[in-house]
């Protein structure tokens, strides 16, 4: 685990670890009632998405499944569309998009075209919905431009890398760019839909961050790291404009993977790795921004850590199979991949406060 300067103040439950940061323990006693949109797998192998309730005080959180909808395959990204409507996207190599109304439980599904597969994430800008995808024949990364209401495909743009994963919509002036733009994380891993998630021709990887114009797809800027085996995957933006990037390493030995950092920071001065984020088995599952900086979950290391916007480690915490993160102010909701309710559920990678 990280060499912690101080431990998280943690409120435990079977549902989540709710971390109040950085209040002293005598003040970190109340956790507000929360609803989370989450996805999970049942012991039968069936995948579902639905709403979870969590409420109570430190050490005594209650939880319940408010609603659940069956899914055809494993999901990944979750995104708010409008009102009670949310988008659920299949895990890569994915072939479906699902619109879910969390009040009525109504759903509508769109199947993906055969020449591209979905990579699990999306973003909205104006009347457009963007989804990160991979061209099946060429293995190159693309961004599909869709009508945000019908999901109808309008255009396909290159992402100038392989395996595009999460993206953000950043405002004018962000990272020194004088117009709003899309920031896309190219994971760099070459795969083929016919071989599932099997990695092909691992070197050279083609991982980068790219800024694209949201109306034309024009490449506005691109950032890479010197270590080609660091896969840039999930992102969060701090109020200061600094972008935190959660990484997953693909080095050849366990020792090299453990020594590799799992957090990078992007600002107007460029992209750099955070050395203090090493020692966690080379895998960051998710990332959120907090007033202090960023929290990352380290699934394979059973831990989570908080860093300031300069990359200094502030706190660390043991957390079994830590992955899904959501944040509101100083409150962070950290989900476990192995969670028990009245029946066992295995939570997936992401969830949202709703």
mmCIF file of C-alpha atoms in Angstrom:
data_model
loop_
_atom_site.group_PDB
_atom_site.id
_atom_site.type_symbol
_atom_site.label_atom_id
_atom_site.label_comp_id
_atom_site.label_asym_id
_atom_site.label_seq_id
_atom_site.Cartn_x
_atom_site.Cartn_y
_atom_site.Cartn_z
ATOM 1 C CA UNK A 1 0.000 0.000 0.000
ATOM 2 C CA UNK A 2 0.985 3.648 -0.274
ATOM 3 C CA UNK A 3 3.259 4.942 2.457
ATOM 4 C CA UNK A 4 0.409 6.766 4.138
ATOM 5 C CA UNK A 5 0.888 10.028 5.996
ATOM 6 C CA UNK A 6 -2.507 9.534 7.591
ATOM 7 C CA UNK A 7 -5.347 7.077 7.254
ATOM 8 C CA UNK A 8 -8.736 7.876 5.740
ATOM 9 C CA UNK A 9 -11.532 8.365 8.230
ATOM 10 C CA UNK A 10 -13.771 5.533 7.111
ATOM 11 C CA UNK A 11 -17.369 4.618 7.757
ATOM 12 C CA UNK A 12 -17.811 0.937 6.969
ATOM 13 C CA UNK A 13 -20.765 -0.972 5.635
ATOM 14 C CA UNK A 14 -21.293 -4.008 3.473
ATOM 15 C CA UNK A 15 -22.334 -1.640 0.699
ATOM 16 C CA UNK A 16 -19.544 0.888 0.653
ATOM 17 C CA UNK A 17 -16.823 2.669 2.475
ATOM 18 C CA UNK A 18 -17.970 6.247 2.947
ATOM 19 C CA UNK A 19 -14.957 8.441 3.518
ATOM 20 C CA UNK A 20 -15.337 11.845 5.135
ATOM 21 C CA UNK A 21 -12.219 13.839 4.329
ATOM 22 C CA UNK A 22 -10.357 15.254 6.174
ATOM 23 C CA UNK A 23 -12.519 15.781 9.277
ATOM 24 C CA UNK A 24 -11.288 14.504 12.655
ATOM 25 C CA UNK A 25 -12.945 11.285 13.777
ATOM 26 C CA UNK A 26 -15.233 12.923 16.316
ATOM 27 C CA UNK A 27 -16.793 15.004 13.538
ATOM 28 C CA UNK A 28 -17.026 12.282 10.894
ATOM 29 C CA UNK A 29 -20.093 10.628 12.375
ATOM 30 C CA UNK A 30 -22.934 11.380 9.990
ATOM 31 C CA UNK A 31 -23.422 10.081 6.484
ATOM 32 C CA UNK A 32 -26.305 11.535 4.529
ATOM 33 C CA UNK A 33 -28.812 9.322 2.826
ATOM 34 C CA UNK A 34 -27.644 8.607 -0.688
ATOM 35 C CA UNK A 35 -28.942 6.925 -3.810
ATOM 36 C CA UNK A 36 -26.474 5.407 -6.233
ATOM 37 C CA UNK A 37 -26.925 4.156 -9.753
ATOM 38 C CA UNK A 38 -24.811 1.015 -9.938
ATOM 39 C CA UNK A 39 -24.357 -2.185 -11.913
ATOM 40 C CA UNK A 40 -23.629 -5.649 -10.572
ATOM 41 C CA UNK A 41 -23.506 -9.366 -11.276
ATOM 42 C CA UNK A 42 -25.658 -11.947 -9.481
ATOM 43 C CA UNK A 43 -24.327 -15.389 -8.455
ATOM 44 C CA UNK A 44 -26.310 -16.807 -11.386
ATOM 45 C CA UNK A 45 -24.110 -14.794 -13.761
ATOM 46 C CA UNK A 46 -26.887 -12.359 -14.685
ATOM 47 C CA UNK A 47 -25.889 -8.696 -14.988
ATOM 48 C CA UNK A 48 -28.146 -5.922 -13.719
ATOM 49 C CA UNK A 49 -28.223 -2.151 -13.341
ATOM 50 C CA UNK A 50 -30.298 -0.355 -10.748
ATOM 51 C CA UNK A 51 -30.612 2.025 -7.838
ATOM 52 C CA UNK A 52 -29.094 1.378 -4.409
ATOM 53 C CA UNK A 53 -30.053 3.204 -1.228
ATOM 54 C CA UNK A 54 -27.548 3.868 1.535
ATOM 55 C CA UNK A 55 -28.202 5.805 4.721
ATOM 56 C CA UNK A 56 -27.187 5.995 8.363
ATOM 57 C CA UNK A 57 -24.267 6.906 10.553
ATOM 58 C CA UNK A 58 -20.643 5.866 10.689
ATOM 59 C CA UNK A 59 -20.261 2.129 11.112
ATOM 60 C CA UNK A 60 -23.999 1.483 10.737
ATOM 61 C CA UNK A 61 -24.990 2.222 7.176
ATOM 62 C CA UNK A 62 -28.132 0.567 5.856
ATOM 63 C CA UNK A 63 -28.659 -0.330 2.227
ATOM 64 C CA UNK A 64 -31.269 -1.648 -0.144
ATOM 65 C CA UNK A 65 -31.788 -2.346 -3.828
ATOM 66 C CA UNK A 66 -34.532 0.064 -4.905
ATOM 67 C CA UNK A 67 -34.854 -1.159 -8.485
ATOM 68 C CA UNK A 68 -33.032 -3.509 -10.856
ATOM 69 C CA UNK A 69 -33.085 -4.100 -14.620
ATOM 70 C CA UNK A 70 -31.538 -7.083 -16.406
ATOM 71 C CA UNK A 71 -28.721 -6.480 -18.913
ATOM 72 C CA UNK A 72 -27.618 -8.618 -21.882
ATOM 73 C CA UNK A 73 -23.894 -8.595 -20.987
ATOM 74 C CA UNK A 74 -21.516 -6.939 -18.526
ATOM 75 C CA UNK A 75 -21.873 -3.116 -18.368
ATOM 76 C CA UNK A 76 -19.243 -0.484 -17.686
ATOM 77 C CA UNK A 77 -19.931 3.249 -17.952
ATOM 78 C CA UNK A 78 -22.932 5.049 -16.429
ATOM 79 C CA UNK A 79 -23.940 8.604 -17.378
ATOM 80 C CA UNK A 80 -26.796 10.994 -16.642
ATOM 81 C CA UNK A 81 -28.759 11.988 -19.753
ATOM 82 C CA UNK A 82 -31.584 14.213 -18.510
ATOM 83 C CA UNK A 83 -34.184 14.178 -15.764
ATOM 84 C CA UNK A 84 -34.678 10.573 -14.625
ATOM 85 C CA UNK A 85 -32.918 9.145 -17.678
ATOM 86 C CA UNK A 86 -29.469 7.565 -17.560
ATOM 87 C CA UNK A 87 -27.222 5.848 -20.090
ATOM 88 C CA UNK A 88 -25.630 2.444 -19.480
ATOM 89 C CA UNK A 89 -22.900 1.238 -21.862
ATOM 90 C CA UNK A 90 -21.634 -2.284 -22.420
ATOM 91 C CA UNK A 91 -18.111 -3.157 -21.334
ATOM 92 C CA UNK A 92 -15.598 -3.383 -24.180
ATOM 93 C CA UNK A 93 -15.860 -5.001 -26.650
ATOM 94 C CA UNK A 94 -19.478 -3.870 -26.235
ATOM 95 C CA UNK A 95 -22.421 -3.989 -28.595
ATOM 96 C CA UNK A 96 -25.271 -2.158 -26.822
ATOM 97 C CA UNK A 97 -26.352 1.173 -25.317
ATOM 98 C CA UNK A 98 -29.205 1.229 -22.820
ATOM 99 C CA UNK A 99 -31.412 4.174 -21.854
ATOM 100 C CA UNK A 100 -32.840 3.703 -18.340
ATOM 101 C CA UNK A 101 -35.542 5.719 -16.591
ATOM 102 C CA UNK A 102 -34.845 5.236 -12.893
ATOM 103 C CA UNK A 103 -38.335 6.363 -11.876
ATOM 104 C CA UNK A 104 -40.429 4.174 -14.186
ATOM 105 C CA UNK A 105 -37.900 1.411 -14.844
ATOM 106 C CA UNK A 106 -38.512 1.758 -18.578
ATOM 107 C CA UNK A 107 -35.594 0.958 -20.889
ATOM 108 C CA UNK A 108 -34.725 1.209 -24.569
ATOM 109 C CA UNK A 109 -31.694 -0.376 -26.150
ATOM 110 C CA UNK A 110 -29.634 0.377 -29.249
ATOM 111 C CA UNK A 111 -27.360 -2.295 -30.739
ATOM 112 C CA UNK A 112 -23.938 -1.313 -32.023
ATOM 113 C CA UNK A 113 -22.901 -1.510 -35.679
ATOM 114 C CA UNK A 114 -20.766 -4.569 -36.466
ATOM 115 C CA UNK A 115 -17.759 -2.621 -37.761
ATOM 116 C CA UNK A 116 -17.039 -0.996 -34.396
ATOM 117 C CA UNK A 117 -17.271 -2.047 -30.766
ATOM 118 C CA UNK A 118 -18.046 0.139 -27.758
ATOM 119 C CA UNK A 119 -15.356 0.849 -25.166
ATOM 120 C CA UNK A 120 -17.633 1.618 -22.233
ATOM 121 C CA UNK A 121 -17.728 5.417 -21.873
ATOM 122 C CA UNK A 122 -19.581 8.448 -23.196
ATOM 123 C CA UNK A 123 -19.987 12.211 -22.917
ATOM 124 C CA UNK A 124 -22.563 14.865 -23.796
ATOM 125 C CA UNK A 125 -22.044 18.253 -25.416
ATOM 126 C CA UNK A 126 -24.976 20.265 -26.750
ATOM 127 C CA UNK A 127 -27.187 18.057 -28.896
ATOM 128 C CA UNK A 128 -24.508 15.390 -29.301
ATOM 129 C CA UNK A 129 -23.707 12.154 -27.507
ATOM 130 C CA UNK A 130 -20.163 10.850 -27.950
ATOM 131 C CA UNK A 131 -19.096 7.239 -27.347
ATOM 132 C CA UNK A 132 -15.531 5.892 -27.328
ATOM 133 C CA UNK A 133 -15.183 2.961 -29.713
ATOM 134 C CA UNK A 134 -12.715 0.810 -31.638
ATOM 135 C CA UNK A 135 -12.751 0.123 -35.363
ATOM 136 C CA UNK A 136 -12.934 -3.668 -35.614
ATOM 137 C CA UNK A 137 -10.936 -4.097 -38.828
ATOM 138 C CA UNK A 138 -8.155 -1.614 -38.190
ATOM 139 C CA UNK A 139 -8.027 -1.746 -34.392
ATOM 140 C CA UNK A 140 -7.833 2.046 -34.265
ATOM 141 C CA UNK A 141 -9.639 4.270 -31.781
ATOM 142 C CA UNK A 142 -12.652 6.261 -32.904
ATOM 143 C CA UNK A 143 -15.208 8.592 -31.394
ATOM 144 C CA UNK A 144 -18.790 8.032 -32.529
ATOM 145 C CA UNK A 145 -20.923 11.170 -32.735
ATOM 146 C CA UNK A 146 -24.618 10.478 -32.071
ATOM 147 C CA UNK A 147 -27.881 12.315 -31.649
ATOM 148 C CA UNK A 148 -28.257 12.644 -27.872
ATOM 149 C CA UNK A 149 -31.992 11.872 -28.009
ATOM 150 C CA UNK A 150 -32.172 8.999 -30.526
ATOM 151 C CA UNK A 151 -28.543 7.711 -30.310
ATOM 152 C CA UNK A 152 -28.529 7.734 -34.119
ATOM 153 C CA UNK A 153 -24.992 7.754 -35.537
ATOM 154 C CA UNK A 154 -24.017 11.048 -37.197
ATOM 155 C CA UNK A 155 -20.254 10.825 -37.673
ATOM 156 C CA UNK A 156 -17.111 8.901 -36.693
ATOM 157 C CA UNK A 157 -13.828 10.626 -35.815
ATOM 158 C CA UNK A 158 -10.344 9.209 -35.134
ATOM 159 C CA UNK A 159 -8.983 9.523 -31.589
ATOM 160 C CA UNK A 160 -5.353 9.363 -32.801
ATOM 161 C CA UNK A 161 -4.592 6.325 -30.652
ATOM 162 C CA UNK A 162 -5.839 2.861 -29.730
ATOM 163 C CA UNK A 163 -8.416 1.740 -27.187
ATOM 164 C CA UNK A 164 -10.079 5.097 -26.305
ATOM 165 C CA UNK A 165 -11.713 4.832 -22.907
ATOM 166 C CA UNK A 166 -13.099 7.656 -20.766
ATOM 167 C CA UNK A 167 -13.632 11.215 -21.985
ATOM 168 C CA UNK A 168 -14.417 14.572 -20.415
ATOM 169 C CA UNK A 169 -15.985 17.746 -21.776
ATOM 170 C CA UNK A 170 -13.835 20.671 -20.638
ATOM 171 C CA UNK A 171 -14.726 24.378 -20.872
ATOM 172 C CA UNK A 172 -13.082 27.182 -22.804
ATOM 173 C CA UNK A 173 -9.735 28.022 -21.255
ATOM 174 C CA UNK A 174 -9.148 24.548 -19.855
ATOM 175 C CA UNK A 175 -5.546 23.353 -20.328
ATOM 176 C CA UNK A 176 -4.870 26.597 -22.174
ATOM 177 C CA UNK A 177 -7.240 25.760 -25.045
ATOM 178 C CA UNK A 178 -9.366 28.765 -26.052
ATOM 179 C CA UNK A 179 -12.604 26.873 -26.794
ATOM 180 C CA UNK A 180 -14.617 24.035 -25.226
ATOM 181 C CA UNK A 181 -13.200 20.624 -26.119
ATOM 182 C CA UNK A 182 -13.400 16.871 -25.598
ATOM 183 C CA UNK A 183 -10.555 15.248 -23.655
ATOM 184 C CA UNK A 184 -10.219 11.565 -24.569
ATOM 185 C CA UNK A 185 -7.990 8.988 -22.860
ATOM 186 C CA UNK A 186 -6.560 6.514 -25.364
ATOM 187 C CA UNK A 187 -5.730 3.392 -23.356
ATOM 188 C CA UNK A 188 -3.348 2.184 -26.038
ATOM 189 C CA UNK A 189 -4.166 -1.532 -25.867
ATOM 190 C CA UNK A 190 -4.686 -3.311 -29.188
ATOM 191 C CA UNK A 191 -7.611 -5.765 -29.109
ATOM 192 C CA UNK A 192 -9.969 -7.400 -31.594
ATOM 193 C CA UNK A 193 -13.673 -7.999 -31.015
ATOM 194 C CA UNK A 194 -13.382 -11.596 -32.238
ATOM 195 C CA UNK A 195 -10.939 -12.309 -29.413
ATOM 196 C CA UNK A 196 -12.820 -10.559 -26.604
ATOM 197 C CA UNK A 197 -10.498 -8.633 -24.297
ATOM 198 C CA UNK A 198 -7.335 -10.510 -25.342
ATOM 199 C CA UNK A 199 -4.483 -8.053 -25.815
ATOM 200 C CA UNK A 200 -2.768 -8.261 -29.205
ATOM 201 C CA UNK A 201 0.736 -7.062 -30.069
ATOM 202 C CA UNK A 202 1.153 -5.426 -26.693
ATOM 203 C CA UNK A 203 4.169 -3.387 -27.792
ATOM 204 C CA UNK A 204 4.213 -0.716 -28.910
ATOM 205 C CA UNK A 205 1.171 0.557 -27.020
ATOM 206 C CA UNK A 206 -0.492 3.705 -28.339
ATOM 207 C CA UNK A 207 -1.738 5.482 -25.211
ATOM 208 C CA UNK A 208 -2.288 9.235 -25.060
ATOM 209 C CA UNK A 209 -4.622 12.028 -24.063
ATOM 210 C CA UNK A 210 -6.130 14.003 -26.930
ATOM 211 C CA UNK A 211 -8.135 17.223 -27.066
ATOM 212 C CA UNK A 212 -10.704 17.203 -29.888
ATOM 213 C CA UNK A 213 -12.985 19.937 -31.184
ATOM 214 C CA UNK A 214 -16.564 18.926 -30.236
ATOM 215 C CA UNK A 215 -18.060 20.019 -33.566
ATOM 216 C CA UNK A 216 -15.429 18.924 -36.077
ATOM 217 C CA UNK A 217 -13.252 16.332 -34.326
ATOM 218 C CA UNK A 218 -10.162 18.415 -35.116
ATOM 219 C CA UNK A 219 -7.133 17.444 -33.040
ATOM 220 C CA UNK A 220 -6.338 20.424 -30.796
ATOM 221 C CA UNK A 221 -3.577 18.881 -28.679
ATOM 222 C CA UNK A 222 -2.105 15.533 -27.692
ATOM 223 C CA UNK A 223 -0.104 14.410 -24.642
ATOM 224 C CA UNK A 224 1.888 11.218 -24.097
ATOM 225 C CA UNK A 225 4.091 9.736 -21.376
ATOM 226 C CA UNK A 226 7.622 8.439 -21.882
ATOM 227 C CA UNK A 227 6.658 5.028 -20.441
ATOM 228 C CA UNK A 228 4.740 3.325 -23.253
ATOM 229 C CA UNK A 229 3.358 0.621 -20.955
ATOM 230 C CA UNK A 230 1.154 2.958 -18.938
ATOM 231 C CA UNK A 231 -2.455 2.760 -20.126
ATOM 232 C CA UNK A 232 -4.341 6.033 -19.555
ATOM 233 C CA UNK A 233 -7.928 5.074 -18.689
ATOM 234 C CA UNK A 234 -10.134 7.097 -16.312
ATOM 235 C CA UNK A 235 -10.138 10.838 -15.618
ATOM 236 C CA UNK A 236 -11.521 13.476 -13.273
ATOM 237 C CA UNK A 237 -11.122 17.252 -13.360
ATOM 238 C CA UNK A 238 -10.368 19.304 -10.238
ATOM 239 C CA UNK A 239 -11.919 22.728 -9.659
ATOM 240 C CA UNK A 240 -8.492 24.250 -10.395
ATOM 241 C CA UNK A 241 -8.569 22.780 -13.915
ATOM 242 C CA UNK A 242 -5.972 20.062 -13.213
ATOM 243 C CA UNK A 243 -6.992 16.700 -14.671
ATOM 244 C CA UNK A 244 -6.230 13.524 -12.735
ATOM 245 C CA UNK A 245 -5.717 10.371 -14.809
ATOM 246 C CA UNK A 246 -6.017 6.845 -13.401
ATOM 247 C CA UNK A 247 -3.681 4.394 -15.123
ATOM 248 C CA UNK A 248 -3.219 0.647 -15.488
ATOM 249 C CA UNK A 249 0.273 -0.645 -16.181
ATOM 250 C CA UNK A 250 1.221 -3.389 -18.627
ATOM 251 C CA UNK A 251 4.805 -4.103 -17.677
ATOM 252 C CA UNK A 252 6.228 -7.594 -18.130
ATOM 253 C CA UNK A 253 6.862 -8.541 -14.482
ATOM 254 C CA UNK A 254 5.015 -8.147 -11.195
ATOM 255 C CA UNK A 255 7.932 -6.172 -9.746
ATOM 256 C CA UNK A 256 7.859 -3.675 -12.621
ATOM 257 C CA UNK A 257 4.077 -3.370 -12.396
ATOM 258 C CA UNK A 258 4.220 -2.673 -8.654
ATOM 259 C CA UNK A 259 6.905 -0.028 -9.169
ATOM 260 C CA UNK A 260 4.866 1.789 -11.823
ATOM 261 C CA UNK A 261 2.724 4.824 -10.896
ATOM 262 C CA UNK A 262 -1.053 4.633 -11.321
ATOM 263 C CA UNK A 263 -1.824 8.373 -11.248
ATOM 264 C CA UNK A 264 -0.878 11.085 -13.728
ATOM 265 C CA UNK A 265 -1.697 14.798 -13.698
ATOM 266 C CA UNK A 266 -2.396 17.013 -16.701
ATOM 267 C CA UNK A 267 -2.298 20.812 -16.631
ATOM 268 C CA UNK A 268 -1.137 23.632 -18.897
ATOM 269 C CA UNK A 269 2.455 22.553 -18.288
ATOM 270 C CA UNK A 270 1.855 19.075 -19.673
ATOM 271 C CA UNK A 271 1.286 15.480 -18.532
ATOM 272 C CA UNK A 272 3.353 13.897 -15.761
ATOM 273 C CA UNK A 273 3.215 10.795 -13.592
ATOM 274 C CA UNK A 274 2.904 10.921 -9.805
ATOM 275 C CA UNK A 275 5.727 8.928 -8.223
ATOM 276 C CA UNK A 276 3.946 8.620 -4.882
ATOM 277 C CA UNK A 277 1.195 6.596 -6.553
ATOM 278 C CA UNK A 278 3.473 3.573 -7.110
ATOM 279 C CA UNK A 279 3.481 0.396 -5.033
ATOM 280 C CA UNK A 280 -0.160 -0.629 -5.576
ATOM 281 C CA UNK A 281 0.265 -3.447 -8.141
ATOM 282 C CA UNK A 282 -0.045 -1.126 -11.107
ATOM 283 C CA UNK A 283 -3.811 -0.867 -11.306
ATOM 284 C CA UNK A 284 -6.121 2.094 -10.614
ATOM 285 C CA UNK A 285 -9.802 1.248 -10.991
ATOM 286 C CA UNK A 286 -11.495 4.650 -10.770
ATOM 287 C CA UNK A 287 -10.828 8.288 -9.892
ATOM 288 C CA UNK A 288 -12.861 11.230 -8.540
ATOM 289 C CA UNK A 289 -12.029 14.842 -7.767
ATOM 290 C CA UNK A 290 -12.425 16.272 -4.254
ATOM 291 C CA UNK A 291 -11.749 19.771 -2.892
ATOM 292 C CA UNK A 292 -8.302 18.535 -1.804
ATOM 293 C CA UNK A 293 -7.372 16.840 -5.081
ATOM 294 C CA UNK A 294 -8.122 13.303 -6.246
ATOM 295 C CA UNK A 295 -9.081 9.928 -4.782
ATOM 296 C CA UNK A 296 -8.103 6.794 -6.704
ATOM 297 C CA UNK A 297 -9.158 3.214 -6.048
ATOM 298 C CA UNK A 298 -6.525 0.493 -6.407
ATOM 299 C CA UNK A 299 -8.511 -2.677 -6.999
ATOM 300 C CA UNK A 300 -5.722 -5.250 -7.087
ATOM 301 C CA UNK A 301 -4.008 -3.761 -4.046
ATOM 302 C CA UNK A 302 -7.206 -3.511 -1.939
ATOM 303 C CA UNK A 303 -6.610 0.150 -1.169
ATOM 304 C CA UNK A 304 -7.536 3.724 -1.991
ATOM 305 C CA UNK A 305 -5.510 6.897 -1.774
ATOM 306 C CA UNK A 306 -6.082 10.630 -1.802
ATOM 307 C CA UNK A 307 -3.647 13.034 -3.475
ATOM 308 C CA UNK A 308 -3.527 16.809 -3.669
ATOM 309 C CA UNK A 309 -3.388 18.609 -7.010
ATOM 310 C CA UNK A 310 0.429 18.665 -6.872
ATOM 311 C CA UNK A 311 0.536 14.873 -6.560
ATOM 312 C CA UNK A 312 1.371 14.606 -2.860
ATOM 313 C CA UNK A 313 -0.146 11.618 -1.070
ATOM 314 C CA UNK A 314 -2.438 12.875 1.682
ATOM 315 C CA UNK A 315 -4.142 9.711 2.941
ATOM 316 C CA UNK A 316 -4.456 6.007 2.184
ATOM 317 C CA UNK A 317 -6.911 3.356 3.255
ATOM 318 C CA UNK A 318 -7.225 -0.404 3.032
ATOM 319 C CA UNK A 319 -10.414 -1.322 1.143
ATOM 320 C CA UNK A 320 -11.242 -4.789 -0.122
ATOM 321 C CA UNK A 321 -11.340 -4.893 -3.953
ATOM 322 C CA UNK A 322 -11.807 -1.102 -4.073
ATOM 323 C CA UNK A 323 -13.156 0.189 -7.353
ATOM 324 C CA UNK A 324 -16.329 2.286 -7.897
ATOM 325 C CA UNK A 325 -16.044 5.899 -6.715
ATOM 326 C CA UNK A 326 -18.463 8.806 -6.440
ATOM 327 C CA UNK A 327 -17.919 12.154 -4.742
ATOM 328 C CA UNK A 328 -19.894 15.128 -3.517
ATOM 329 C CA UNK A 329 -17.816 17.788 -1.840
ATOM 330 C CA UNK A 330 -15.623 16.131 0.772
ATOM 331 C CA UNK A 331 -17.772 12.986 0.901
ATOM 332 C CA UNK A 332 -16.493 10.061 -1.161
ATOM 333 C CA UNK A 333 -18.401 6.834 -1.750
ATOM 334 C CA UNK A 334 -16.086 3.897 -2.388
ATOM 335 C CA UNK A 335 -17.634 0.640 -3.553
ATOM 336 C CA UNK A 336 -16.284 -2.852 -3.193
ATOM 337 C CA UNK A 337 -16.353 -5.433 -5.968
ATOM 338 C CA UNK A 338 -17.470 -8.050 -3.455
ATOM 339 C CA UNK A 339 -20.531 -6.784 -1.624
ATOM 340 C CA UNK A 340 -23.240 -8.659 0.215
ATOM 341 C CA UNK A 341 -26.843 -7.537 0.567
ATOM 342 C CA UNK A 342 -29.685 -9.913 1.395
ATOM 343 C CA UNK A 343 -28.223 -11.832 -1.562
ATOM 344 C CA UNK A 344 -24.646 -11.620 -2.843
ATOM 345 C CA UNK A 345 -23.964 -8.968 -5.476
ATOM 346 C CA UNK A 346 -20.687 -8.245 -7.220
ATOM 347 C CA UNK A 347 -20.511 -4.530 -7.955
ATOM 348 C CA UNK A 348 -19.049 -3.385 -11.251
ATOM 349 C CA UNK A 349 -16.406 -0.711 -11.880
ATOM 350 C CA UNK A 350 -18.423 2.517 -11.652
ATOM 351 C CA UNK A 351 -21.386 4.068 -9.885
ATOM 352 C CA UNK A 352 -23.067 7.493 -9.720
ATOM 353 C CA UNK A 353 -24.685 9.521 -6.972
ATOM 354 C CA UNK A 354 -28.206 10.388 -8.162
#
